[in-house]
Coordinates of C-alpha atoms in Angstrom, one line a residue:
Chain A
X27 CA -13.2 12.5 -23.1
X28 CA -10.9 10.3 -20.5
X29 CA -9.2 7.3 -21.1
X30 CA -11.5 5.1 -20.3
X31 CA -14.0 6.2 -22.7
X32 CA -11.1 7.0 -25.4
X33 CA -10.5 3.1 -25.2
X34 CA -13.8 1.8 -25.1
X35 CA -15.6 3.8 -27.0
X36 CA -18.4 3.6 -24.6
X37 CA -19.4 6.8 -22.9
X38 CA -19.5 6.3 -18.9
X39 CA -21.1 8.4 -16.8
X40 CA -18.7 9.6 -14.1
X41 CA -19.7 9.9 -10.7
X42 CA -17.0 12.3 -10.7
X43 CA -14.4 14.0 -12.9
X44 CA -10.6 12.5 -12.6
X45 CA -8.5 15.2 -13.4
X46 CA -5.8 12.6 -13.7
X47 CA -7.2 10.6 -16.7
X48 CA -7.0 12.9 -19.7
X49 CA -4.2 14.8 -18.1
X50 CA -1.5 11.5 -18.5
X51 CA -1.6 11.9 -22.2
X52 CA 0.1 15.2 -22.0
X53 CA 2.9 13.8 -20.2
X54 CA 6.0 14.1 -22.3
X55 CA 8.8 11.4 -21.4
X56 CA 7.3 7.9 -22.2
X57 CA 8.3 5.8 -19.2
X58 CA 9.5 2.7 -21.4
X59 CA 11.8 5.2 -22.6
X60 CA 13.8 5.2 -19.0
X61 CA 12.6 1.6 -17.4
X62 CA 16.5 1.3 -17.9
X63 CA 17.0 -0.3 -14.8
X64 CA 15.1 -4.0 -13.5
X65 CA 15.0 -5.5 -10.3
X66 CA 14.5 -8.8 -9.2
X67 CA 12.2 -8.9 -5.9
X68 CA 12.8 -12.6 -5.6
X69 CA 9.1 -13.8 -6.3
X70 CA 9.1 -17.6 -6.4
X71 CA 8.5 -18.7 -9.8
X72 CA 8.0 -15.2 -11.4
X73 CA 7.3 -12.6 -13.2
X74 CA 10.3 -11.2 -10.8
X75 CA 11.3 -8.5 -12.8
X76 CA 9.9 -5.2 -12.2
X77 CA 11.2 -1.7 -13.2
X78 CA 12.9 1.0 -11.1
X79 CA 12.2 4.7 -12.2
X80 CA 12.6 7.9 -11.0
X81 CA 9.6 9.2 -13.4
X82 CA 6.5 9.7 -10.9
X83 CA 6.0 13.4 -9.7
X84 CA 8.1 13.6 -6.0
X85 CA 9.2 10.0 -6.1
X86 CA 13.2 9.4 -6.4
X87 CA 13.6 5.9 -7.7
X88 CA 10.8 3.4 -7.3
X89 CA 9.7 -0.3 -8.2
X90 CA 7.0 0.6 -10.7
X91 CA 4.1 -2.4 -9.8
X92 CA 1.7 -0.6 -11.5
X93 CA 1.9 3.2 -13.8
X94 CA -2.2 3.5 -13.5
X95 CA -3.4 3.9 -10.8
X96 CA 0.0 4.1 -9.5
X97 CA 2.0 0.8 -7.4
X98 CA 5.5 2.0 -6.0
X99 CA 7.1 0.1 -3.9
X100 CA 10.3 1.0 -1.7
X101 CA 13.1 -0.8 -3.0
X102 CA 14.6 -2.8 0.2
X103 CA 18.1 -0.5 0.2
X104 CA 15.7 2.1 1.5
X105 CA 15.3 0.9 4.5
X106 CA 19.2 0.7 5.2
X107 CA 19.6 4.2 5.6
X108 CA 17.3 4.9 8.8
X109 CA 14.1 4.4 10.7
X110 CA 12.4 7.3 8.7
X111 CA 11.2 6.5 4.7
X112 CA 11.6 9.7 3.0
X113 CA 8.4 11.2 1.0
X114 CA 10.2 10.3 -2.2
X115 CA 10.6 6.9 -1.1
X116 CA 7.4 6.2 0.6
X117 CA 5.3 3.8 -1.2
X118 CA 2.3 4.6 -3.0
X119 CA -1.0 3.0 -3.1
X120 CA -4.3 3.5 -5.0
X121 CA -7.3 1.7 -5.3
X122 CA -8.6 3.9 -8.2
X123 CA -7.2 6.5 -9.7
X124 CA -6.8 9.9 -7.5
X125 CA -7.4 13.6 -9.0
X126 CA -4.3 15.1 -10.2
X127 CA -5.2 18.5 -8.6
X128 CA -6.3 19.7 -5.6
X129 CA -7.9 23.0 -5.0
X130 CA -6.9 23.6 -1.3
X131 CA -9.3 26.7 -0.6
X132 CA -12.0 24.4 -2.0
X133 CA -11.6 21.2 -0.4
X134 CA -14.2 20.3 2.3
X135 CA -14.4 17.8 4.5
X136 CA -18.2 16.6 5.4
X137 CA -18.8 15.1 8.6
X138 CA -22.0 13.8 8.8
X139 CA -24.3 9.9 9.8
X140 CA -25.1 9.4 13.5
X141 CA -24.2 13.2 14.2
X142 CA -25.6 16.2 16.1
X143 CA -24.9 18.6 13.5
X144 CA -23.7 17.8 10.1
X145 CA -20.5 20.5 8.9
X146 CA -18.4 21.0 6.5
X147 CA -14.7 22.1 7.4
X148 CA -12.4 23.8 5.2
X149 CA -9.1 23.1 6.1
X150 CA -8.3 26.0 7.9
X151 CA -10.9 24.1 10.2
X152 CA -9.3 21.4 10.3
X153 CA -6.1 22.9 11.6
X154 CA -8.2 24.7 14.2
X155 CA -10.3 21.6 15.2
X156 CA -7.6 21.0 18.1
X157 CA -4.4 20.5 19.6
X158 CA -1.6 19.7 16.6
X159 CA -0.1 16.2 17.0
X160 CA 3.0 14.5 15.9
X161 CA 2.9 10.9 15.5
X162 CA 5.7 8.6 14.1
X163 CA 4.2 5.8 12.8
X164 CA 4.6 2.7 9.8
X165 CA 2.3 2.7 6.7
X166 CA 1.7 -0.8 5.9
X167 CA -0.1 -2.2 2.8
X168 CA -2.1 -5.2 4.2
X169 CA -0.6 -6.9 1.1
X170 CA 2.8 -6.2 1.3
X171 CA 5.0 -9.0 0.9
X172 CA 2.1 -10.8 -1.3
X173 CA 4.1 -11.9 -4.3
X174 CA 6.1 -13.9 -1.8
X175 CA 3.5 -16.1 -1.0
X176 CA 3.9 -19.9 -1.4
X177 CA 1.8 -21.0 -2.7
X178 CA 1.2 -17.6 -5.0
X179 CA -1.7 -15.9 -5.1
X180 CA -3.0 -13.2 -7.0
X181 CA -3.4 -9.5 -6.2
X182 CA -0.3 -6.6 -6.1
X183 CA 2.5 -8.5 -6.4
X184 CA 4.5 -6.6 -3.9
X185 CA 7.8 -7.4 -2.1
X186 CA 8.5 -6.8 1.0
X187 CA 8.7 -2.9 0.3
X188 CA 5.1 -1.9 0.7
X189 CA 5.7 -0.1 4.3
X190 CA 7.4 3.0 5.1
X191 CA 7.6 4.9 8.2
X192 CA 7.1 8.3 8.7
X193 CA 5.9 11.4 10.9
X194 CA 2.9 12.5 10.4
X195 CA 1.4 15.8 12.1
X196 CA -2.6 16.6 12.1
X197 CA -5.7 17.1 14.9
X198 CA -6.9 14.2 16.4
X199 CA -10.0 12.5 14.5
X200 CA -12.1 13.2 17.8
X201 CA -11.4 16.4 18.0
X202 CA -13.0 16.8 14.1
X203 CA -15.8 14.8 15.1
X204 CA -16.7 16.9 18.2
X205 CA -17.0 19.6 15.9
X206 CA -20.3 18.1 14.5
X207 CA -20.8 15.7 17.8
X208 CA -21.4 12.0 18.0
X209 CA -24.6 10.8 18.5
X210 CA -25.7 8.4 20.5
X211 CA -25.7 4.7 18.9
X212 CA -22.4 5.1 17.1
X213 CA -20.5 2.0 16.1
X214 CA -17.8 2.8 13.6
X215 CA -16.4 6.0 11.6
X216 CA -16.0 5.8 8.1
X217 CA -13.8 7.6 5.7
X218 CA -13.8 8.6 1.7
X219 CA -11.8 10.5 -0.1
X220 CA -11.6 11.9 -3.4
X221 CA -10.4 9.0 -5.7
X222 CA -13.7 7.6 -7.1
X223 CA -14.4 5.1 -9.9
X224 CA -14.1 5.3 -13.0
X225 CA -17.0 2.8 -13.4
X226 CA -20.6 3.7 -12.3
X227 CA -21.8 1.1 -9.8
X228 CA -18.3 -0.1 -8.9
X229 CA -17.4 0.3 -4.9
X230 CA -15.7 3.4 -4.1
X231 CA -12.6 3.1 -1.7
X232 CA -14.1 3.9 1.7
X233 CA -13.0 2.2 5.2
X234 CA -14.3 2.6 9.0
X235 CA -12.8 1.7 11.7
X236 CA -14.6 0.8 15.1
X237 CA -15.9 4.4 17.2
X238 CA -13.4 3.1 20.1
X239 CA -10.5 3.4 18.1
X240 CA -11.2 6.9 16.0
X241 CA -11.4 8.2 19.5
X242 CA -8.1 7.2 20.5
X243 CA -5.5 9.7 21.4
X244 CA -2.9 9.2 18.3
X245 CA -5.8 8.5 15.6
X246 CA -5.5 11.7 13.1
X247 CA -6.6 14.0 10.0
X248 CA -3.2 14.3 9.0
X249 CA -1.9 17.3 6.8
X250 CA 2.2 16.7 6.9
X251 CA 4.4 13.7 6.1
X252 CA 7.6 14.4 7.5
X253 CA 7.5 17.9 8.0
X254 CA 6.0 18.6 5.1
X255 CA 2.9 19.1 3.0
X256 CA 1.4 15.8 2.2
X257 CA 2.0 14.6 -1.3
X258 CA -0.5 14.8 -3.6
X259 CA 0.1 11.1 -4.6
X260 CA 0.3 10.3 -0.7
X261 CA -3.1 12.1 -0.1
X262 CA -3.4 15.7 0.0
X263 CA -4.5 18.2 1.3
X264 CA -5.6 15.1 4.5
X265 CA -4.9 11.6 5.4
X266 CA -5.9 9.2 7.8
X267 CA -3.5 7.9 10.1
X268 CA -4.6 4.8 12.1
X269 CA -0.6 3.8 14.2
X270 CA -0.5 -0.1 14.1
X271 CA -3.4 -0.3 11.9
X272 CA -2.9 -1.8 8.3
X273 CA -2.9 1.9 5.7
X274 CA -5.9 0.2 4.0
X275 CA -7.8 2.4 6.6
X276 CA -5.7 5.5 6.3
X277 CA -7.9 6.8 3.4
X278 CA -6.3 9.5 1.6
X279 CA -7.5 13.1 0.1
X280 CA -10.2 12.9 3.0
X281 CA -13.5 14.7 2.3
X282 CA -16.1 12.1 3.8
X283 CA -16.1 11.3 7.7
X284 CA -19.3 9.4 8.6
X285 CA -20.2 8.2 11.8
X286 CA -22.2 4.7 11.7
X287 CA -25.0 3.3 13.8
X288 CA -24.2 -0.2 12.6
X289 CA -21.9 -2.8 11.1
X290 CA -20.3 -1.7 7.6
X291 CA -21.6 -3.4 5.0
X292 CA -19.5 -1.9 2.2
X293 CA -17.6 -3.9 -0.5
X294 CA -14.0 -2.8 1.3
X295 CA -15.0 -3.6 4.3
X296 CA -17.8 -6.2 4.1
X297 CA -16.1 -8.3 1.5
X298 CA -12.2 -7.1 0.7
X299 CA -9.9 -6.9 2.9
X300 CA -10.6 -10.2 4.9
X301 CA -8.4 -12.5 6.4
X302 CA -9.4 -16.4 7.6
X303 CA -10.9 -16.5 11.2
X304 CA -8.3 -19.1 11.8
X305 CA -5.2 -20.7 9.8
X306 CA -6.7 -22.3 7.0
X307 CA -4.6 -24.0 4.0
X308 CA -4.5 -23.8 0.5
X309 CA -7.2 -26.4 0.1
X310 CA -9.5 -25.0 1.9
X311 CA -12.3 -23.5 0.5
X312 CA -15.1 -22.0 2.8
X313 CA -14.3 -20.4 5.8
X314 CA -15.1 -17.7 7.7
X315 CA -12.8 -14.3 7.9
X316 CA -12.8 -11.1 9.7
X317 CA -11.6 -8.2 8.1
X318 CA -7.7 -7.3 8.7
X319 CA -7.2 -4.4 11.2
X320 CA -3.9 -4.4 13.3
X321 CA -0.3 -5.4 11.7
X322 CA 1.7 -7.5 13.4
X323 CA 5.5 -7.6 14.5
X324 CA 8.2 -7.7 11.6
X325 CA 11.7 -7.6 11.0
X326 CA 14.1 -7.3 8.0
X327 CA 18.2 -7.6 7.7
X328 CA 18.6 -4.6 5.6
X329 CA 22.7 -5.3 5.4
X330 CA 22.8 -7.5 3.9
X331 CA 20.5 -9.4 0.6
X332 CA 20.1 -13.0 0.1
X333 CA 23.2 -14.6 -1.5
X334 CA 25.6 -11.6 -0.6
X335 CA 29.1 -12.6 0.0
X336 CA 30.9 -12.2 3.3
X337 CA 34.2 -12.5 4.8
X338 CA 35.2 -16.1 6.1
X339 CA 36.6 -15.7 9.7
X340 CA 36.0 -12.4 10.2
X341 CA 33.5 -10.6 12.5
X342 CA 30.3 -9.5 10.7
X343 CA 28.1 -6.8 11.7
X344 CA 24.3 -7.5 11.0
X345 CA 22.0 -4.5 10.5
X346 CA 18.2 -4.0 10.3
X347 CA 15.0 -2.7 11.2
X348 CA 12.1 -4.1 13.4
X349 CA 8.3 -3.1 14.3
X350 CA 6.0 -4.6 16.9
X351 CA 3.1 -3.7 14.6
X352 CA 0.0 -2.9 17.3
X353 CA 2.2 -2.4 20.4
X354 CA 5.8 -1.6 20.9
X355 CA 8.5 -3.9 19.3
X356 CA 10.4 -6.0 22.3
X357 CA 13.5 -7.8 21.0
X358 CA 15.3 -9.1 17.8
X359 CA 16.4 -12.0 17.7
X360 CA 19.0 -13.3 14.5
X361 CA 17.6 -17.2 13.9
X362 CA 19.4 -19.8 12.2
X363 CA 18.4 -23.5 12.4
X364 CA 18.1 -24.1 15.8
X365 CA 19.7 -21.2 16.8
X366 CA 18.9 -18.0 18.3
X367 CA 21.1 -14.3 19.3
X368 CA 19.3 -11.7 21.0
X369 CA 20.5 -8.4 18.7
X370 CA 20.6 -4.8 20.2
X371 CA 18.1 -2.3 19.6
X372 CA 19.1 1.4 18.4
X373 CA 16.7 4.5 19.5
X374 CA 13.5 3.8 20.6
X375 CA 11.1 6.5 18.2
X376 CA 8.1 5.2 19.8
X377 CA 5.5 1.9 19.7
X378 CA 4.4 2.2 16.3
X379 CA 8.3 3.4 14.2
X380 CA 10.7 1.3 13.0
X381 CA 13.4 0.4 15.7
X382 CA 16.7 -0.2 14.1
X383 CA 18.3 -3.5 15.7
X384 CA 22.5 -4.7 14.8
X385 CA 23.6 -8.2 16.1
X386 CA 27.6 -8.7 15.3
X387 CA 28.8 -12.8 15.0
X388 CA 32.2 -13.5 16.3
X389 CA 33.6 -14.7 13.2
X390 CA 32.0 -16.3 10.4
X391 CA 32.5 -20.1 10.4
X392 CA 30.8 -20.7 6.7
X393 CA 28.0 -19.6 4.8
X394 CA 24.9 -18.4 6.8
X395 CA 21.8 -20.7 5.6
X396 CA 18.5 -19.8 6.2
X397 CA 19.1 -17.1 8.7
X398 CA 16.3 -14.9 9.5
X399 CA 15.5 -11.7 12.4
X400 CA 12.6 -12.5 14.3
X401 CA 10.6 -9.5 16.2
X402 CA 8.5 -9.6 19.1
X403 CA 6.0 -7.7 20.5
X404 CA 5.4 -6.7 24.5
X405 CA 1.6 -8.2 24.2
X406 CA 3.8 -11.9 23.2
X407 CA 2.9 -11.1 19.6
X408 CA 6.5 -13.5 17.9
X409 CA 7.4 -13.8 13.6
X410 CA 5.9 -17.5 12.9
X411 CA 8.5 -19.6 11.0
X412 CA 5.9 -20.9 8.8
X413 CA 3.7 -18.6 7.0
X414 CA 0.6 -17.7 7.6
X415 CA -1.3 -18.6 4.2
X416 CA -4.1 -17.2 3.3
X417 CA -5.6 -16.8 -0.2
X418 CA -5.4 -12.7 -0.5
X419 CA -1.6 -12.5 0.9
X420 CA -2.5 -10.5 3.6
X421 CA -0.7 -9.6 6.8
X422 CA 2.5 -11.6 5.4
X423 CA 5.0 -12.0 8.9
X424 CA 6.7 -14.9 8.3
X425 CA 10.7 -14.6 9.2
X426 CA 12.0 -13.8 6.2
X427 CA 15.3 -16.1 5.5
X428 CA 18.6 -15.2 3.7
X429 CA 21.8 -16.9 3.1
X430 CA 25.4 -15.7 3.2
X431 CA 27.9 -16.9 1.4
X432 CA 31.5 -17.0 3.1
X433 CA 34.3 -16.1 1.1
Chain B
X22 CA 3.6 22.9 -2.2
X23 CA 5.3 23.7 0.5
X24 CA 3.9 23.5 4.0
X25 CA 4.1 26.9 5.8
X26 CA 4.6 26.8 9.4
X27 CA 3.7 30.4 11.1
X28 CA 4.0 30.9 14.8
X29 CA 1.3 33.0 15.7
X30 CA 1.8 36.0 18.2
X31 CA -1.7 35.4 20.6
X32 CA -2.6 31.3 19.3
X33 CA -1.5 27.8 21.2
X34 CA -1.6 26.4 17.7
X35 CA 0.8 27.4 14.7
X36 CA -0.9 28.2 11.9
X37 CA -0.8 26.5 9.0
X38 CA -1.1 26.8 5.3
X39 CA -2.5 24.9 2.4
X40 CA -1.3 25.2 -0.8
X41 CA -2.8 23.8 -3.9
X42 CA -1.3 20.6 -5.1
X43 CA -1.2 19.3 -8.3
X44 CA 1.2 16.6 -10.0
X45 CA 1.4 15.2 -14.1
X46 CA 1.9 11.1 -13.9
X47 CA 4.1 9.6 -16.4
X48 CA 2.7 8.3 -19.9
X49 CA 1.3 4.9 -19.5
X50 CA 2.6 3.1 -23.1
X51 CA -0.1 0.6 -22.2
X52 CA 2.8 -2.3 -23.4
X53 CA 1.7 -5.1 -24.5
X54 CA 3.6 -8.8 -25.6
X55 CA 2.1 -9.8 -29.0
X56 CA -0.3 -12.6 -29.6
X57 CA -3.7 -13.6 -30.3
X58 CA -6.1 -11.8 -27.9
X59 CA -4.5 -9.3 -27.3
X60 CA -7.0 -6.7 -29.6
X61 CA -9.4 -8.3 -26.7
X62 CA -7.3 -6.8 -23.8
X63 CA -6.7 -3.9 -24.9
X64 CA -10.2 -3.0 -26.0
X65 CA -11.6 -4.4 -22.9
X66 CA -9.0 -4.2 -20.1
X67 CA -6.2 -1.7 -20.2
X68 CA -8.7 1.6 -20.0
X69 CA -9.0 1.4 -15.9
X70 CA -5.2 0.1 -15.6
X71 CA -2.2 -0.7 -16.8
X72 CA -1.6 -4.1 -18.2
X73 CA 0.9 -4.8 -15.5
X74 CA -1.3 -5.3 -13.5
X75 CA -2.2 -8.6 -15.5
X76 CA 1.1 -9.7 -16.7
X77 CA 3.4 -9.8 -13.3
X78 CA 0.8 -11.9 -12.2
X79 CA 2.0 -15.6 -10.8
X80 CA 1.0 -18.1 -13.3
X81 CA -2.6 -19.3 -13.1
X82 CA -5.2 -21.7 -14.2
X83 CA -7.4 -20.4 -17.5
X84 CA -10.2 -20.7 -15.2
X85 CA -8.6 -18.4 -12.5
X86 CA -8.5 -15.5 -15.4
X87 CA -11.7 -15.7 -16.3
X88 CA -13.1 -15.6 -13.0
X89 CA -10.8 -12.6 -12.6
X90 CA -12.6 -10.9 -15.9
X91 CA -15.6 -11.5 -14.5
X92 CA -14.7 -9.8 -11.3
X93 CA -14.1 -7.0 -12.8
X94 CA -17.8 -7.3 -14.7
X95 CA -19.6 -8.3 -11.3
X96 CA -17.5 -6.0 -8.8
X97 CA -16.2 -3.4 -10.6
X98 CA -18.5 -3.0 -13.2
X99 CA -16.0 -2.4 -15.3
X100 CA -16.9 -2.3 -19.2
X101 CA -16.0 -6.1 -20.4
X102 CA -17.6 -7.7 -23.3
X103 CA -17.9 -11.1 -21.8
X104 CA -18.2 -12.2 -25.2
X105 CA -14.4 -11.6 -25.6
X106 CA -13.3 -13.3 -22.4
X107 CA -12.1 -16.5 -23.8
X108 CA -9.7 -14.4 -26.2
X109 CA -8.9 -12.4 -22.7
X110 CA -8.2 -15.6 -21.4
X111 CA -6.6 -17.0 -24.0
X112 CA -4.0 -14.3 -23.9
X113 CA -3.0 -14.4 -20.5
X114 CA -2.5 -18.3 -20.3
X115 CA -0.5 -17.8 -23.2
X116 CA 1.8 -14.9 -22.4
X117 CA 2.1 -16.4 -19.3
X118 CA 3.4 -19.6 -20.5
X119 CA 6.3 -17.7 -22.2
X120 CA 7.5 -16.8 -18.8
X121 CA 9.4 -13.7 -17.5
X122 CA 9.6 -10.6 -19.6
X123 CA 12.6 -9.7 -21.5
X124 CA 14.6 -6.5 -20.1
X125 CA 13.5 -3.7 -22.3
X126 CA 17.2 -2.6 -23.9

């Protein structure tokens, strides 16, 4: 019996069995039991307080924003240490809940719609479908950053630690596709994978992105995070990987590629994931909106937090990291009111990494108010000082202000 | 689960291995404040996820929770008496009015 049914009493019929459901029972530490620790993500007006836990299979310690389906957010001090998130610290996103286990010699992968040939690879095809790539690129959650909206609005209330960059190594989409061969009149390729609802008639999670960009060079059916095996909570035994495209469309445990003649009308597509056509505020109520696609630049002090203390009339050295979202980040810059200081870039991993930047100030005069790191993109894409609203808290790349206190 | 990287003698590509995966989530103690209603949430909410997901919500109108019950009715077809969505309501405008969560000790 799962969970679901255990609780209502109801029986459901499954569209699939979730390993997971039944399974969570068995597992022994209650996490109340070591929710020890609380952090404050700084949401305005609260709940702020979320729990930090080491408790999830392969995670070290994480903001829990949700146990089931599982919300983890990277806490911010995560991002101090480098331009690479480790596995354990990447965060983790589901839509429904995801199968527990995954039989690898099993899995397929179906690749069917507008097609010559329908197939279905195993994942030894896969690996064979073409030249392996490496690609080092940011996961984004189109909602990271949502609890910060002002006014709030209602969905994951993430921080700002719903993005993590990693490498990721697979075959390129087109070379998958060619193995069952696009036919003519294809628009857009969508994905599934295996997390399904738990509800019959409710949307399953599946995405498609236009054919112009599955066919692009660094688009992939990615097996390895880092180097290694893919996580079953990040997606194994495949992934997605869209560079500078929000991770909504990186659909993970892929077993459904399927090429479109058409628009997508599915609920994901069709009516989630939709930003305003143009800035709209809180007021407004009908507008039109497009659905979100590309991420745009960002930067973060990761040195320092809001309110830290540091040294009156001493030199300080600011630290962070930067991304230019759809096209390589460009410059830094440290705001203030009024005020700008071009900061130095560190190693350039490529367009679609983090890019660590440092700026060091003289000597601190007084506290810092209000100071902020604003990135840039080389298409002119520039962090807004005034965010861009909108009612789902998506795409969130406002500058994002601290102050300093000197002491 | 770990990823097994062979260079093959005679192939471009090295090969690669898939191992079966499988993890075992933490409990979910399904915690819940106290107060009228809340025999309403937990029969009709907390079986697809975890009540979090309700109470570190920003504070919002009565009218804004119901709408988001019936969401879950129209969208997700999820299993909610809509008989029971004033108490559902009820709750949430109340536990919400109490503010931030205590630390758990």
């Amino acid at each position: 019996m799962s969970k679901l049914e255990q609780h209502t009493g109801t029986r459901l019929t499954r569209r699939a069995l979730i390993a997971g459901a039944g399974g969570a029972a068995l597992a022994a530490p209650v996490l109340a039991q070591e929710l020890g620790r609380m952090i404050d993500l700084g949401l305005p007006g609260g709940p702020s307080l979320r729990p930090l836990t080491p408790a999830f299979p392969g995670k070290g310690e994480m903001i829990v924003q949700r146990i089931r389906p599982p919300l983890l957010e990277t806490p911010m001090e995560v991002f101090s240490q480098g331009t690479i998130t480790p596995n354990d610290r990447m965060f983790v996103r589901w839509n429904w809940d995801m199968p527990t286990a995954v039989n690898a010699a099993e899995h397929r992968v179906a690749v069917g719609g507008a097609v010559k040939q329908p197939v279905s690879l195993t994942l030894d095809d896969i690996a064979a479908a073409g030249e392996h790539v490496e690609v080092v690129a940011i996961n984004q959650c189109a909602g990271n950053g949502r609890g910060l909206s002002n006014p709030r609005v209602t969905g994951t209330q993430w921080g700002n630690g719903a993005m993590g960059c990693a490498k990721w190594t697979g075959v390129r989409l087109k070379d998958v596709l060619a193995k069952a061969g696009v036919a003519g009149g294809a628009t857009r390729v969508r994905f599934a994978g295996l997390d399904v609802p738990l509800t019959d008639g409710a949307p399953q999670f599946i995405k498609s992105i236009p054919l112009d960009i599955a066919m692009r060079d660094d688009v992939l059916v990615a097996w390895a995070m880092n180097g290694e095996a893919l996580p079953l909570m990040h997606g194994f035994p495949l992934r997605i990987v869209v560079p500078g495209w929000f991770s909504t469309y990186w659909v993970k445990m892929l077993s459904t590629i399927e090429v479109l003649t058409g628009a997508d009308d599915s609920y994901y597509v069709a009516k989630s994931y939709r930003i305003p056509a143009a800035p709209i505020t809180p007021d407004d109520k009908d507008f039109p909106t497009v659905e979100i696609t590309t991420m745009p630049p960002r930067a973060f002090i990761t040195s320092h937090a809001d309110g830290a203390a540091v040294a009156l009339g001493k030199p300080l050295v600011l630290e962070g990291i930067g991304m230019g979202g759809d096209a390589a980040l460009e410059r830094v810059d440290l705001v203030g009111d009024g005020w700008a200081i071009p900061c130095e870039l560190g190693p350039d991993e490529g367009p679609y990494a983090f890019r660590r930047w440092q700026v060091t100030l003289p000597q601190v005069a007084g506290n810092l108010e209000k100071i902020g790191v604003r990135a840039a993109n080389v298409t002119g894409a520039v962090q807004p000082d005034a965010l861009n609203w909108n009612p789902s808290g998506y795409a969130r790349n406002v500058i994002e202000r601290i102050t300093l206190v000197a002491q | 689960m770990l990823l097994a990287l062979l260079l093959a003698g005679c192939e471009s590509q090295p090969q690669v291995t898939f191992a079966d995966a499988s993890i075992t989530p933490p409990d979910d103690p399904i915690e819940l404040p106290e107060g009228p209603g809340r025999d309403a949430v937990l029969e009709n909410c907390t079986a697809c996820h975890s009540p979090s997901t309700m109470l570190q919500q920003p504070r919002v109108s009565r009218e804004k929770w119901e709408s988001i019950a019936n969401k879950m009715i129209e969208v997700y077809k999820a299993p909610v008496d809509e008989a029971a969505i004033p108490a559902i309501a009820d709750y949430m405008v109340a536990v919400q009015a109490r503010g931030e969560p205590q630390q758990p000790n």
